[in-house]
Structure formats: structure tokens, C-alpha cells
PDB file of C-alpha atoms in Angstrom:
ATOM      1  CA  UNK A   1     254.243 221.163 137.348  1.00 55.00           C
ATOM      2  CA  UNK A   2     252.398 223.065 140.679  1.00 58.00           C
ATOM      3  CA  UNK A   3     255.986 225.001 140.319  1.00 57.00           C
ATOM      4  CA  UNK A   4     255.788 225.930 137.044  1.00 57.00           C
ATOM      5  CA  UNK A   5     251.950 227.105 137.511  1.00 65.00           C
ATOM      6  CA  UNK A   6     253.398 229.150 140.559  1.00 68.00           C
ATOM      7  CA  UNK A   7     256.510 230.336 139.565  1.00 67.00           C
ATOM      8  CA  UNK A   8     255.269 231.117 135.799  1.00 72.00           C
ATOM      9  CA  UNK A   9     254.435 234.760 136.221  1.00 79.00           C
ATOM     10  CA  UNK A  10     257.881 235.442 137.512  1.00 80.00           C
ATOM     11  CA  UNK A  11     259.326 233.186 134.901  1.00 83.00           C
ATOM     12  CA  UNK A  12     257.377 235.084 132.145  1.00 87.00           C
ATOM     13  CA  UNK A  13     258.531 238.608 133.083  1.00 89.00           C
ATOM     14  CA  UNK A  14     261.996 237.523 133.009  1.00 89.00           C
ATOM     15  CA  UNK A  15     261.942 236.515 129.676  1.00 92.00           C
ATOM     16  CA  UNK A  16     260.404 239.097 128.308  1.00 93.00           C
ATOM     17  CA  UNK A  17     262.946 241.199 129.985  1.00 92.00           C
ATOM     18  CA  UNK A  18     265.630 238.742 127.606  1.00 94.00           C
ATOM     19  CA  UNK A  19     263.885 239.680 125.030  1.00 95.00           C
ATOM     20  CA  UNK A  20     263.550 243.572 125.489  1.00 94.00           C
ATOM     21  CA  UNK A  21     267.274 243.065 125.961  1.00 95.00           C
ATOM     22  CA  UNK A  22     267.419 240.909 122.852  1.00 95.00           C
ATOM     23  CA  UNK A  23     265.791 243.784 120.748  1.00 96.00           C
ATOM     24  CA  UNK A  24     267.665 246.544 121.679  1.00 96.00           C
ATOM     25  CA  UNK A  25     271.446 244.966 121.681  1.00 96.00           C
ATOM     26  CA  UNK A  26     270.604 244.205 118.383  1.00 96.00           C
ATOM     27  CA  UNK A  27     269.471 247.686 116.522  1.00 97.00           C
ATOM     28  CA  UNK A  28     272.693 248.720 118.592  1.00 97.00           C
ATOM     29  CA  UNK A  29     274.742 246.044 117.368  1.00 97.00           C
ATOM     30  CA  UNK A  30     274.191 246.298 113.511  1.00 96.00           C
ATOM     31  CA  UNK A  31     274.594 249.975 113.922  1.00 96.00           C
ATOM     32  CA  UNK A  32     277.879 249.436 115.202  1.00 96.00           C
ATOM     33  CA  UNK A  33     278.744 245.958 113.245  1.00 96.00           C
ATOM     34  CA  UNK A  34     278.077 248.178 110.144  1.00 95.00           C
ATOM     35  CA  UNK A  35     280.227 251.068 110.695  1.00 95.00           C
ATOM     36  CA  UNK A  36     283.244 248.560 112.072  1.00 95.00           C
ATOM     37  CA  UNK A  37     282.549 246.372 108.732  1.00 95.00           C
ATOM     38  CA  UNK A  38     283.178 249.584 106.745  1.00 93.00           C
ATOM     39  CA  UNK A  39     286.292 250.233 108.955  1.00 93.00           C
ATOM     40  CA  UNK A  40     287.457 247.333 108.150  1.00 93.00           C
ATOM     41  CA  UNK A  41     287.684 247.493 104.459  1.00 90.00           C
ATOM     42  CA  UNK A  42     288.145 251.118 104.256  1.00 89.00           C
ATOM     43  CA  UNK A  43     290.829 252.736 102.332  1.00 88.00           C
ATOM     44  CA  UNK A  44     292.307 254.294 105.183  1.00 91.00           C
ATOM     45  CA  UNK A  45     294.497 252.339 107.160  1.00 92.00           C
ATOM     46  CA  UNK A  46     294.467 253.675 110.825  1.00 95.00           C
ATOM     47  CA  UNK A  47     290.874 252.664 110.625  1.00 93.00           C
ATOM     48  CA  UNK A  48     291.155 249.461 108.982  1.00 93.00           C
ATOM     49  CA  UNK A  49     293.724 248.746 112.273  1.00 95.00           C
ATOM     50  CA  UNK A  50     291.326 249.925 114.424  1.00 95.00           C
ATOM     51  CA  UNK A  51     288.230 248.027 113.092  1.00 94.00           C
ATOM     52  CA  UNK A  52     290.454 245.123 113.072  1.00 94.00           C
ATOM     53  CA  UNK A  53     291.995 245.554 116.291  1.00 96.00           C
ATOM     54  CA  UNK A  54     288.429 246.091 118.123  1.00 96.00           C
ATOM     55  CA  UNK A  55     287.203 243.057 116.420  1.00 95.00           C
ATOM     56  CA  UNK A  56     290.185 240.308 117.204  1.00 94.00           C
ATOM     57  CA  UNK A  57     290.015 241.734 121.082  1.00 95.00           C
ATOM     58  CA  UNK A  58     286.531 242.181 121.913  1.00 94.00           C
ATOM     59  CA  UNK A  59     285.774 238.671 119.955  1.00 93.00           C
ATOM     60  CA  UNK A  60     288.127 236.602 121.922  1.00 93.00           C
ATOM     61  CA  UNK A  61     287.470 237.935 125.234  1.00 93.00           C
ATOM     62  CA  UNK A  62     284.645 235.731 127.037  1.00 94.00           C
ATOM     63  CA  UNK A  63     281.369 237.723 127.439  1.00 94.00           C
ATOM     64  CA  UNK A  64     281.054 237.133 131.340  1.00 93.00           C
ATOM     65  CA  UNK A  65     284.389 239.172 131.302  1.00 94.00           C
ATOM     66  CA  UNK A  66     282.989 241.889 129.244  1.00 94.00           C
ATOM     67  CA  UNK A  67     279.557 242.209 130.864  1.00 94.00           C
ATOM     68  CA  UNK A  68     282.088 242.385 134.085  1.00 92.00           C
ATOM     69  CA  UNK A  69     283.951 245.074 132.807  1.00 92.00           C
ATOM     70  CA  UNK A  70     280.700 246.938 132.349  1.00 91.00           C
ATOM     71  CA  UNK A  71     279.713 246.684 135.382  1.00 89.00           C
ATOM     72  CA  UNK A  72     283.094 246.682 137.995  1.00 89.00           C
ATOM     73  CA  UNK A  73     285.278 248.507 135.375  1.00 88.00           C
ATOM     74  CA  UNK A  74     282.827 251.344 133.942  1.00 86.00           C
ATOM     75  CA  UNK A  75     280.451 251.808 136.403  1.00 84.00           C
ATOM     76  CA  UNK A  76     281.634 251.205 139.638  1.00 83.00           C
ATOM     77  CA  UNK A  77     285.442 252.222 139.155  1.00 84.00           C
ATOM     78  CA  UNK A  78     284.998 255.061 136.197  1.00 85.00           C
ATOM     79  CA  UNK A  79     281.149 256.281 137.573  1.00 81.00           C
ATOM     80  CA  UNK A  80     279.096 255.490 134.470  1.00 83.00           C
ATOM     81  CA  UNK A  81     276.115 255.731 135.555  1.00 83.00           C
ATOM     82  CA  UNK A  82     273.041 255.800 133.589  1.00 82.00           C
ATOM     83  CA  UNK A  83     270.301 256.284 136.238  1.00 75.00           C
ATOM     84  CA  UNK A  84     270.186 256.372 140.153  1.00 72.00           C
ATOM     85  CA  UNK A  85     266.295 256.620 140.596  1.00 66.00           C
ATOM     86  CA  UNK A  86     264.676 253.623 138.515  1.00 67.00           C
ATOM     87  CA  UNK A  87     266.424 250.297 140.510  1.00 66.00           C
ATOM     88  CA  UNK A  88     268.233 247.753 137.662  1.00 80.00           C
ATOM     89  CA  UNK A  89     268.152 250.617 135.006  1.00 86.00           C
ATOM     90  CA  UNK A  90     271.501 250.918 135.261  1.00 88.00           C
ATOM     91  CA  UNK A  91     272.680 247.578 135.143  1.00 90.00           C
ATOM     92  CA  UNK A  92     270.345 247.152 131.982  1.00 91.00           C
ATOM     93  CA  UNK A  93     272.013 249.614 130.374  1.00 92.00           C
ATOM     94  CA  UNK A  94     275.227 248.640 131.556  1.00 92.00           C
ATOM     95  CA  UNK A  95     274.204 244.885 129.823  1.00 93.00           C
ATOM     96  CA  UNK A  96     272.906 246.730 126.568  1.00 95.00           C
ATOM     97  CA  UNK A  97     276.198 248.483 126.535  1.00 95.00           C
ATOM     98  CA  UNK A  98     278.822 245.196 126.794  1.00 95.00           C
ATOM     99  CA  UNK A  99     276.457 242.911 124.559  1.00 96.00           C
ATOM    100  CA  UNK A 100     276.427 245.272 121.956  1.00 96.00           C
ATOM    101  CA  UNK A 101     279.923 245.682 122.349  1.00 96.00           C
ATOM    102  CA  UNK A 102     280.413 241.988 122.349  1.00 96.00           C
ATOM    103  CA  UNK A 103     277.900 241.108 119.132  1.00 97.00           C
ATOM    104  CA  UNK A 104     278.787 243.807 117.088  1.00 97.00           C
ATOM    105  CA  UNK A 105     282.179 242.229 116.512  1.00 96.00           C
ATOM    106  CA  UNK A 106     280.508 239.500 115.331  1.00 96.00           C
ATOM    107  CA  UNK A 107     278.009 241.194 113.174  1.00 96.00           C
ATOM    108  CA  UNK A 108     281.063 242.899 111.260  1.00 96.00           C
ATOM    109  CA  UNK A 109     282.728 239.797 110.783  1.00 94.00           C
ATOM    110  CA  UNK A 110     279.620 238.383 108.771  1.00 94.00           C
ATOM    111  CA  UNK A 111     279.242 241.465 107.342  1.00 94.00           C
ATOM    112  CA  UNK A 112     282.402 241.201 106.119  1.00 93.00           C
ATOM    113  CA  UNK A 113     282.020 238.269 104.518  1.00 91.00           C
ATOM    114  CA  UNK A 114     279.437 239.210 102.849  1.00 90.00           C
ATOM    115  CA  UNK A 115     281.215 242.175 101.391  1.00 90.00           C
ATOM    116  CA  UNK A 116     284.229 239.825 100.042  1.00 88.00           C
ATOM    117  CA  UNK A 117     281.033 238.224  97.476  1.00 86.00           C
ATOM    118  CA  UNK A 118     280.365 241.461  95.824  1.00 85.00           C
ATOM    119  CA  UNK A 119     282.793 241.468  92.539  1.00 83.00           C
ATOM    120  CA  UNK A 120     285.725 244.138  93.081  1.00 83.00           C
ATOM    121  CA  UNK A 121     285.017 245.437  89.685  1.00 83.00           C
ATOM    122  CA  UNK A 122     281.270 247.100  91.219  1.00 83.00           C
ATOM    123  CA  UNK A 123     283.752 249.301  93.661  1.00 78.00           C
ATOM    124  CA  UNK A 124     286.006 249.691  90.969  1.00 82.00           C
ATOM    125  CA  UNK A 125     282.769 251.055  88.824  1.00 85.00           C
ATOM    126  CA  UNK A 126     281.763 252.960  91.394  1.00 82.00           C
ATOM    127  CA  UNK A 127     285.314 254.996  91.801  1.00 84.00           C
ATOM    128  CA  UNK A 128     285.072 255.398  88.022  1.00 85.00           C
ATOM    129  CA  UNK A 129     281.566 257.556  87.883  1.00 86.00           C
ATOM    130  CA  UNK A 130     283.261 259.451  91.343  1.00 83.00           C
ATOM    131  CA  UNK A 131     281.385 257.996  94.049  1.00 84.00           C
ATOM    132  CA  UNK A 132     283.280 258.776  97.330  1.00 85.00           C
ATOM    133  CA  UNK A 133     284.412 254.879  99.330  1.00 84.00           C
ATOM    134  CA  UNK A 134     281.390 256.359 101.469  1.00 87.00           C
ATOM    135  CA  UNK A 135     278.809 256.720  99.024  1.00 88.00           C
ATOM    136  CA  UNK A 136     279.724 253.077  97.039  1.00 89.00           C
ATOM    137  CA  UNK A 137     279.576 251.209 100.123  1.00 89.00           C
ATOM    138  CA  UNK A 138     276.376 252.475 101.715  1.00 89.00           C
ATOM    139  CA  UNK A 139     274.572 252.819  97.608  1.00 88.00           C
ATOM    140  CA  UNK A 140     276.400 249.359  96.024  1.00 88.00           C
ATOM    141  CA  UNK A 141     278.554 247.146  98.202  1.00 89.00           C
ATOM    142  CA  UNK A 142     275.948 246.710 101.445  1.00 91.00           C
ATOM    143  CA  UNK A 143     272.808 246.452 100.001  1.00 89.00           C
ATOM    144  CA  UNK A 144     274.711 243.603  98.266  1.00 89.00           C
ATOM    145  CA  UNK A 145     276.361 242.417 101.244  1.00 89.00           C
ATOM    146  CA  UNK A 146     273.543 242.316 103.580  1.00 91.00           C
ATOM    147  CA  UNK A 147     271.089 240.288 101.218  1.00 89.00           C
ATOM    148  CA  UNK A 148     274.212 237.560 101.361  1.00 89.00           C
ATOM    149  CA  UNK A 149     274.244 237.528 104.540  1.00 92.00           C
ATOM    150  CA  UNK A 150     271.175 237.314 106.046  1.00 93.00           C
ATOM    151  CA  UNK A 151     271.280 233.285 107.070  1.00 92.00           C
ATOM    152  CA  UNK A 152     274.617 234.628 109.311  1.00 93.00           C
ATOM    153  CA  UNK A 153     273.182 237.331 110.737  1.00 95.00           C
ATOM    154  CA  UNK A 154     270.422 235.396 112.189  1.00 94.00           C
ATOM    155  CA  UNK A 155     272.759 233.014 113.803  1.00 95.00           C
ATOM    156  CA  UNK A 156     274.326 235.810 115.404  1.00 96.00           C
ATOM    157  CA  UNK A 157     270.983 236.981 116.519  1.00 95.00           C
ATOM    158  CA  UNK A 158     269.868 233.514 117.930  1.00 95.00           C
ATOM    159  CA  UNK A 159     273.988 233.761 119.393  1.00 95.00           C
ATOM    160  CA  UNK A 160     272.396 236.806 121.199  1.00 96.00           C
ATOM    161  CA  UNK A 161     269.012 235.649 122.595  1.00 95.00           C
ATOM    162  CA  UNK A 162     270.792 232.895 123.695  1.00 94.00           C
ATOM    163  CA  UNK A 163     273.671 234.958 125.169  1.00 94.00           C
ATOM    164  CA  UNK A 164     271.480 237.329 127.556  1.00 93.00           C
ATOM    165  CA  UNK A 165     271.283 234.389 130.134  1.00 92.00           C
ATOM    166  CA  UNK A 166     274.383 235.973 131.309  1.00 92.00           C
ATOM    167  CA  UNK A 167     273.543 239.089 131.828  1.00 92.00           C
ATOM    168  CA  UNK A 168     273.785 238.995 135.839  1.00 89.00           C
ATOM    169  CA  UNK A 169     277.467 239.263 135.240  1.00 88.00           C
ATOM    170  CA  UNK A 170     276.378 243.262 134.558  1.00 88.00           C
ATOM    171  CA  UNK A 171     274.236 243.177 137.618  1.00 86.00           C
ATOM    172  CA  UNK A 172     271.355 242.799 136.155  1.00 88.00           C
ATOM    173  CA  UNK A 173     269.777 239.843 137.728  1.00 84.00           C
ATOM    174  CA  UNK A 174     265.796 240.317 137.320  1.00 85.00           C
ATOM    175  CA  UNK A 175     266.123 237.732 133.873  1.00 87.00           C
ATOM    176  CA  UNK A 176     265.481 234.451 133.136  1.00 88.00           C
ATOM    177  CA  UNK A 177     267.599 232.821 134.257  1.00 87.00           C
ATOM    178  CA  UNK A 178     268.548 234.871 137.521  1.00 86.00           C
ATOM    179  CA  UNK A 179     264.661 234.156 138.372  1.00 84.00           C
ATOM    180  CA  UNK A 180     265.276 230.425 137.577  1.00 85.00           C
ATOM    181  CA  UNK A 181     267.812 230.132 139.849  1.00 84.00           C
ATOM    182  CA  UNK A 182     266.287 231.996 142.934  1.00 81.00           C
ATOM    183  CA  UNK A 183     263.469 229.712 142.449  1.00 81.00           C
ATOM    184  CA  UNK A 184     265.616 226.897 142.280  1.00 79.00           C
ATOM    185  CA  UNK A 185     267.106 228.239 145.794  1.00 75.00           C
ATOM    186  CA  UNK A 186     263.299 228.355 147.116  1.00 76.00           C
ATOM    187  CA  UNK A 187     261.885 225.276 145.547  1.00 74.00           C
ATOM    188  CA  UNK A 188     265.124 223.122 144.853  1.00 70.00           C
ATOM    189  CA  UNK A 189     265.971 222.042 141.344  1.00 65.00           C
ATOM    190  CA  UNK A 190     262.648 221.777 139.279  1.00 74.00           C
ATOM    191  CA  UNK A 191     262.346 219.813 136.086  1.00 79.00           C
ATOM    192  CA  UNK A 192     259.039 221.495 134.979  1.00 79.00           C
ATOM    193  CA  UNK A 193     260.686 225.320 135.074  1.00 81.00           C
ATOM    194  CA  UNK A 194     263.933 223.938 133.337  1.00 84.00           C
ATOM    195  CA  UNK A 195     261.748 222.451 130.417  1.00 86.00           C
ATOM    196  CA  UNK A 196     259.070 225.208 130.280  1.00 84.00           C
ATOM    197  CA  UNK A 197     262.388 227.679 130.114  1.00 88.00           C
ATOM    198  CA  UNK A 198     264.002 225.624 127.360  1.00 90.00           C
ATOM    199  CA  UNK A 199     260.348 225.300 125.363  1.00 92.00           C
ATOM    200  CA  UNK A 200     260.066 229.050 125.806  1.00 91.00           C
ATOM    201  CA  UNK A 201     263.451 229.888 124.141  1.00 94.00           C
ATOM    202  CA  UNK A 202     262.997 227.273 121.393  1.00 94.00           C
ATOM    203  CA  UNK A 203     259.679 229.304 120.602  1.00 94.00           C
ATOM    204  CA  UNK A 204     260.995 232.296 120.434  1.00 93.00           C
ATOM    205  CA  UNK A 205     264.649 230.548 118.273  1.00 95.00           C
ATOM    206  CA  UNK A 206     263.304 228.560 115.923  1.00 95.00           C
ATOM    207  CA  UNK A 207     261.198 231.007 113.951  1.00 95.00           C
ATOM    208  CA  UNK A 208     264.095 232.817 113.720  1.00 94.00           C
ATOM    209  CA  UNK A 209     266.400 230.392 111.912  1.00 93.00           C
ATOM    210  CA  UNK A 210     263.777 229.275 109.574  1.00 95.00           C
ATOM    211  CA  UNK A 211     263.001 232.681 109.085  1.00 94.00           C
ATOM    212  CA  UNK A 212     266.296 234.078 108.268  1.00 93.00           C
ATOM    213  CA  UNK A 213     267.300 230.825 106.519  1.00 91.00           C
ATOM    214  CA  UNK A 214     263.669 231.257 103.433  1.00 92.00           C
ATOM    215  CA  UNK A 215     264.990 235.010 103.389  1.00 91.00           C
ATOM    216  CA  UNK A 216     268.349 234.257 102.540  1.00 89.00           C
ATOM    217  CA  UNK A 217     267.017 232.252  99.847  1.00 87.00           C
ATOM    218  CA  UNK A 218     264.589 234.329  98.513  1.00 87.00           C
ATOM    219  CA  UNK A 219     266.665 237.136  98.465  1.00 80.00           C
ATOM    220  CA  UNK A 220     269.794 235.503  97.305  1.00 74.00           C
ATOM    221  CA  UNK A 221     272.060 237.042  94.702  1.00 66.00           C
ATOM    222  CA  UNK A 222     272.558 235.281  91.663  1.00 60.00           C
ATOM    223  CA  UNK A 223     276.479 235.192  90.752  1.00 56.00           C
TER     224      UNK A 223
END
């Protein structure tokens, strides 16, 4: 416990920083989730081959890997580079960039689903009055698609909270868990931090799923 009480601040700012990073991948992430979702049942098919090839590549491919690519791949082999002043900033953005990558392909996939509830015959309605594929899926099919997916798309967020523990393999190493384990190096393995860690994510997870889970319910569609 004496570790815990001195370690906490450190501790504290780390997971805050998860969940800065946690906030941001995810406005980025349903941007891009939404626009590969209507990729991927659009009527034009070099973009329904693209959605679906960036989907079945980026989801299969472990996220250490991808965060790695980030960071060996794009920055130090191509030069991305974000900022050289501000230390970590560019391995934070380098993390935003391959977890966003990496959950969008996920958020399209529930999207997806979510898009195969609405009847056909509302796109076919659509077509009939002359609404472009653009206009019906952004004025009929989401709105639909997102209120039947809701209990998915928190499960992908909670995926993603979960997920930034790994963020180190972008270089950025001033999280959660990168401060657990230099404290483990300085203190040895400590129960107390491991629990208060653990009781700190479950506070911040649970709302979530019941959340997500009363507004999927409340907002459900009736078919």
C-alpha cells in the first residue's frame, strides 16, 4: 500500500494520458469506421474492394505490429514526423495514428452490421424519390444503423481503452502501464499498484458497458 500512496501520482497521470488517448482514437476512429462502412456497401465496386480489403488486413494484423509500423515503418524509415520540440508528441501521435487505424476496422464492421438490419426496400425508397447512395445513407440508412448498434460500438470502445496499454510499441511509453512497469523495476512486483490499476480501469469500463448497453435499449428500433 506505502507503494501505491507513493507511486499514485505517477500512476494517475498515466492513465489519464490512456484516456486522452482513449478519446481522441475514438472521434478518429468513427470518422473513419463510417466512411469505410459506406465503402463497403457502396455501389461502386473499386471501393467496396478497397473498404473490404483495408478491413480483412488491418483487422487480422496484431496491434503491437501496427503500432510498430507507426513508429519503425512511418516515422523512423519514411520521416513522419509530427513534432521535434514537445518530447513524446510524436510518438502520441504516431499511437493516435495506428489505433485509429486499427479500431476503425472494427468500428465499420459493426457498423456494418448494423446497416444489414435496415430493410432494403428504405434504400430502394430512397433511389425512387432520387436521393443520390450519398444522401440515403447519411439521411436514412445510418441514423438507422447507428441506433442498432450502439451495444457494439461500446464494446469496441471498451476494446480500445483496454487496447492503449500497448501503446509503448509506438514509443510512447509515459502510460499506464509503461509507468507500472518502471515502478515495478524500482520497487519489484507490487500487488497494491496492480489492483489499484485494475480498479482504476474497471471504473472507468464499466459505466461504459452499462451505459451503452440502457442506450441500445432505449433507443432500439422496433422491426
Amino acid at each position: 500500500m506505502d507503494e501505491l500512496i507513493q507511486y499514485g501520482p505517477d500512476l494517475a497521470v498515466g492513465f489519464l494520458n490512456n484516456v486522452k488517448l482513449s478519446l481522441i482514437i475514438a472521434v478518429f476512429s468513427l470518422i473513419v469506421g463510417t466512411i469505410l462502412a459506406a465503402m463497403r456497401v457502396s455501389p461502386t465496386p473499386v471501393l467496396r474492394a478497397a473498404g473490404t480489403a483495408y478491413v480483412n488486413l488491418v483487422r487480422n494484423t496484431p496491434l503491437t505490429l501496427v503500432l510498430a509500423f507507426c513508429y519503425l515503418g512511418l516515422s523512423d524509415t519514411l520521416g513522419l514526423i509530427f513534432s521535434t520540440e514537445v518530447p513524446l508528441t510524436n510518438s502520441f501521435w504516431l499511437a493516435v495514428l495506428g489505433m485509429s487505424a486499427y479500431t476503425a476496422a472494427f468500428v465499420c464492421e459493426a457498423l456494418r452490421s448494423g446497416i444489414n438490419t435496415v430493410p432494403i426496400g428504405q434504400a430502394e425508397a430512397a433511389r425512387a424519390i432520387g436521393l443520390t447512395f450519398s444522401q440515403s445513407i447519411r439521411l436514412i440508412i445510418f441514423p438507422q444503423a447507428f441506433r442498432a448498434v450502439i451495444a457494439p460500438l461500446g464494446s469496441v470502445l471498451i476494446a480500445l481503452i483496454k487496447n492503449t496499454t500497448v501503446v509503448a510499441a509506438a514509443g510512447y511509453t509515459v502510460d499506464v502501464a509503461a509507468t507500472m512497469r518502471e515502478t515495478f523495476d524500482t520497487t519489484g512486483v507490487s500487488i497494491p499498484i496492480f489492483l489499484g490499476i485494475v480498479v482504476a480501469f474497471l471504473v472507468l469500463i464499466l459505466p461504459i458497458g452499462w451505459y451503452t448497453g440502457w442506450l441500445a435499449r432505449r433507443l432500439a428500433v422496433a422491426r
